[in-house]
PDB file of C-alpha atoms in Angstrom:
ATOM      1  CA  UNK A  29     -27.186   9.079  -5.507  1.00 51.00           C
ATOM      2  CA  UNK A  30     -29.058   5.686  -5.150  1.00 64.00           C
ATOM      3  CA  UNK A  31     -28.716   4.095  -1.453  1.00 62.00           C
ATOM      4  CA  UNK A  32     -27.409   0.688  -3.082  1.00 62.00           C
ATOM      5  CA  UNK A  33     -24.532   1.976  -4.786  1.00 59.00           C
ATOM      6  CA  UNK A  34     -23.263   4.378  -1.467  1.00 61.00           C
ATOM      7  CA  UNK A  35     -23.202   1.161   0.583  1.00 59.00           C
ATOM      8  CA  UNK A  36     -21.215  -0.809  -2.424  1.00 66.00           C
ATOM      9  CA  UNK A  37     -18.692   2.473  -2.387  1.00 67.00           C
ATOM     10  CA  UNK A  38     -18.707   2.166   1.106  1.00 67.00           C
ATOM     11  CA  UNK A  39     -17.717  -1.734   1.507  1.00 70.00           C
ATOM     12  CA  UNK A  40     -15.757  -1.257  -1.697  1.00 70.00           C
ATOM     13  CA  UNK A  41     -13.384   1.518   0.642  1.00 70.00           C
ATOM     14  CA  UNK A  42     -13.755  -0.796   4.015  1.00 69.00           C
ATOM     15  CA  UNK A  43     -11.928  -3.599   1.875  1.00 71.00           C
ATOM     16  CA  UNK A  44      -9.382  -1.138   1.076  1.00 66.00           C
ATOM     17  CA  UNK A  45      -8.715   0.096   3.901  1.00 68.00           C
ATOM     18  CA  UNK A  46      -8.331  -3.327   5.070  1.00 66.00           C
ATOM     19  CA  UNK A  47      -5.665  -4.104   2.266  1.00 66.00           C
ATOM     20  CA  UNK A  48      -3.504  -1.229   3.262  1.00 61.00           C
ATOM     21  CA  UNK A  49      -3.687  -2.416   7.013  1.00 62.00           C
ATOM     22  CA  UNK A  50      -2.704  -6.233   6.013  1.00 62.00           C
ATOM     23  CA  UNK A  51       0.068  -4.856   3.739  1.00 59.00           C
ATOM     24  CA  UNK A  52       1.614  -2.759   6.648  1.00 60.00           C
ATOM     25  CA  UNK A  53       1.283  -5.770   8.997  1.00 62.00           C
ATOM     26  CA  UNK A  54       2.799  -8.305   6.836  1.00 61.00           C
ATOM     27  CA  UNK A  55       5.753  -5.915   5.960  1.00 61.00           C
ATOM     28  CA  UNK A  56       7.024  -5.749   9.682  1.00 66.00           C
ATOM     29  CA  UNK A  57       6.204  -8.643  10.913  1.00 68.00           C
ATOM     30  CA  UNK A  58       8.167 -11.495   9.197  1.00 68.00           C
ATOM     31  CA  UNK A  59      11.326  -8.693  10.246  1.00 66.00           C
ATOM     32  CA  UNK A  60       9.949  -8.795  13.850  1.00 72.00           C
ATOM     33  CA  UNK A  61       9.849 -12.387  14.346  1.00 75.00           C
ATOM     34  CA  UNK A  62      12.603 -13.551  12.030  1.00 73.00           C
ATOM     35  CA  UNK A  63      10.418 -16.186  10.104  1.00 75.00           C
ATOM     36  CA  UNK A  64      10.609 -15.670   6.546  1.00 73.00           C
ATOM     37  CA  UNK A  65      12.579 -12.241   6.471  1.00 74.00           C
ATOM     38  CA  UNK A  66      12.069 -12.554   2.924  1.00 77.00           C
ATOM     39  CA  UNK A  67       8.480 -11.261   2.510  1.00 77.00           C
ATOM     40  CA  UNK A  68       9.559  -8.081   3.901  1.00 77.00           C
ATOM     41  CA  UNK A  69      10.866  -7.309   0.782  1.00 80.00           C
ATOM     42  CA  UNK A  70       8.573  -8.723  -1.450  1.00 82.00           C
ATOM     43  CA  UNK A  71       6.023  -6.551   0.660  1.00 81.00           C
ATOM     44  CA  UNK A  72       7.572  -3.811   0.194  1.00 82.00           C
ATOM     45  CA  UNK A  73       7.811  -4.023  -3.650  1.00 86.00           C
ATOM     46  CA  UNK A  74       4.286  -5.001  -3.366  1.00 87.00           C
ATOM     47  CA  UNK A  75       3.023  -1.784  -1.485  1.00 85.00           C
ATOM     48  CA  UNK A  76       5.109   0.272  -4.423  1.00 87.00           C
ATOM     49  CA  UNK A  77       2.790  -1.279  -7.404  1.00 90.00           C
ATOM     50  CA  UNK A  78      -0.238  -0.487  -4.883  1.00 88.00           C
ATOM     51  CA  UNK A  79       0.889   2.965  -4.399  1.00 87.00           C
ATOM     52  CA  UNK A  80       1.844   3.151  -8.236  1.00 90.00           C
ATOM     53  CA  UNK A  81      -1.985   1.879  -8.928  1.00 90.00           C
ATOM     54  CA  UNK A  82      -3.293   4.422  -6.204  1.00 88.00           C
ATOM     55  CA  UNK A  83      -2.073   7.408  -7.500  1.00 89.00           C
ATOM     56  CA  UNK A  84      -3.170   6.651 -11.085  1.00 90.00           C
ATOM     57  CA  UNK A  85      -6.403   6.388  -9.764  1.00 88.00           C
ATOM     58  CA  UNK A  86      -6.483   9.334  -7.699  1.00 87.00           C
ATOM     59  CA  UNK A  87      -5.031  11.541 -10.460  1.00 89.00           C
ATOM     60  CA  UNK A  88      -7.989  10.306 -12.659  1.00 90.00           C
ATOM     61  CA  UNK A  89     -10.310  10.968 -10.212  1.00 88.00           C
ATOM     62  CA  UNK A  90      -9.002  14.502 -10.109  1.00 88.00           C
ATOM     63  CA  UNK A  91      -7.516  14.556  -6.586  1.00 85.00           C
ATOM     64  CA  UNK A  92      -4.226  14.981  -7.309  1.00 83.00           C
ATOM     65  CA  UNK A  93      -3.373  15.846  -3.528  1.00 84.00           C
ATOM     66  CA  UNK A  94      -3.873  12.523  -2.759  1.00 84.00           C
ATOM     67  CA  UNK A  95      -1.460  11.331  -5.532  1.00 85.00           C
ATOM     68  CA  UNK A  96       1.283  13.432  -4.078  1.00 85.00           C
ATOM     69  CA  UNK A  97       0.485  11.915  -0.417  1.00 86.00           C
ATOM     70  CA  UNK A  98       0.639   8.318  -2.128  1.00 86.00           C
ATOM     71  CA  UNK A  99       4.248   9.503  -4.082  1.00 87.00           C
ATOM     72  CA  UNK A 100       5.275   9.613  -0.059  1.00 87.00           C
ATOM     73  CA  UNK A 101       4.292   6.335   0.706  1.00 86.00           C
ATOM     74  CA  UNK A 102       5.442   5.305  -2.484  1.00 87.00           C
ATOM     75  CA  UNK A 103       9.028   6.740  -1.817  1.00 90.00           C
ATOM     76  CA  UNK A 104       8.927   4.818   2.180  1.00 86.00           C
ATOM     77  CA  UNK A 105       7.857   1.546   0.453  1.00 84.00           C
ATOM     78  CA  UNK A 106      10.762   1.759  -2.488  1.00 86.00           C
ATOM     79  CA  UNK A 107      13.272   3.043   0.174  1.00 86.00           C
ATOM     80  CA  UNK A 108      12.367  -0.328   2.471  1.00 81.00           C
ATOM     81  CA  UNK A 109      12.388  -2.448  -0.572  1.00 81.00           C
ATOM     82  CA  UNK A 110      15.793  -1.090  -1.666  1.00 83.00           C
ATOM     83  CA  UNK A 111      17.557  -1.468   1.783  1.00 79.00           C
ATOM     84  CA  UNK A 112      15.918  -5.284   2.163  1.00 77.00           C
ATOM     85  CA  UNK A 113      16.915  -6.272  -1.500  1.00 77.00           C
ATOM     86  CA  UNK A 114      20.162  -4.248  -1.317  1.00 70.00           C
ATOM     87  CA  UNK A 115      23.723  -5.662  -0.707  1.00 67.00           C
ATOM     88  CA  UNK A 116      23.583  -4.647   2.852  1.00 62.00           C
ATOM     89  CA  UNK A 117      23.527  -7.316   5.701  1.00 58.00           C
ATOM     90  CA  UNK A 118      19.990  -7.710   7.340  1.00 52.00           C
TER      91      UNK A 118
END
């Protein structure tokens, strides 16, 4: 593989890792600080959509084991979204 392609792939992976960290922080910080707690379920729904896209990508690239790992992350995010959007008090 060409060196430029390897470097570009590494940069893409680094950006994706940063997005995952940002999503995790955005999901917890509003609930902890009490500032705009409506962002918690919104980011949980965004995380669900991100995990669906990640599962599709992993299946297309032939790594179904990672798709099952993303399914676990999806379940946690869906549980958080359901708990925050549900009829329960915050």
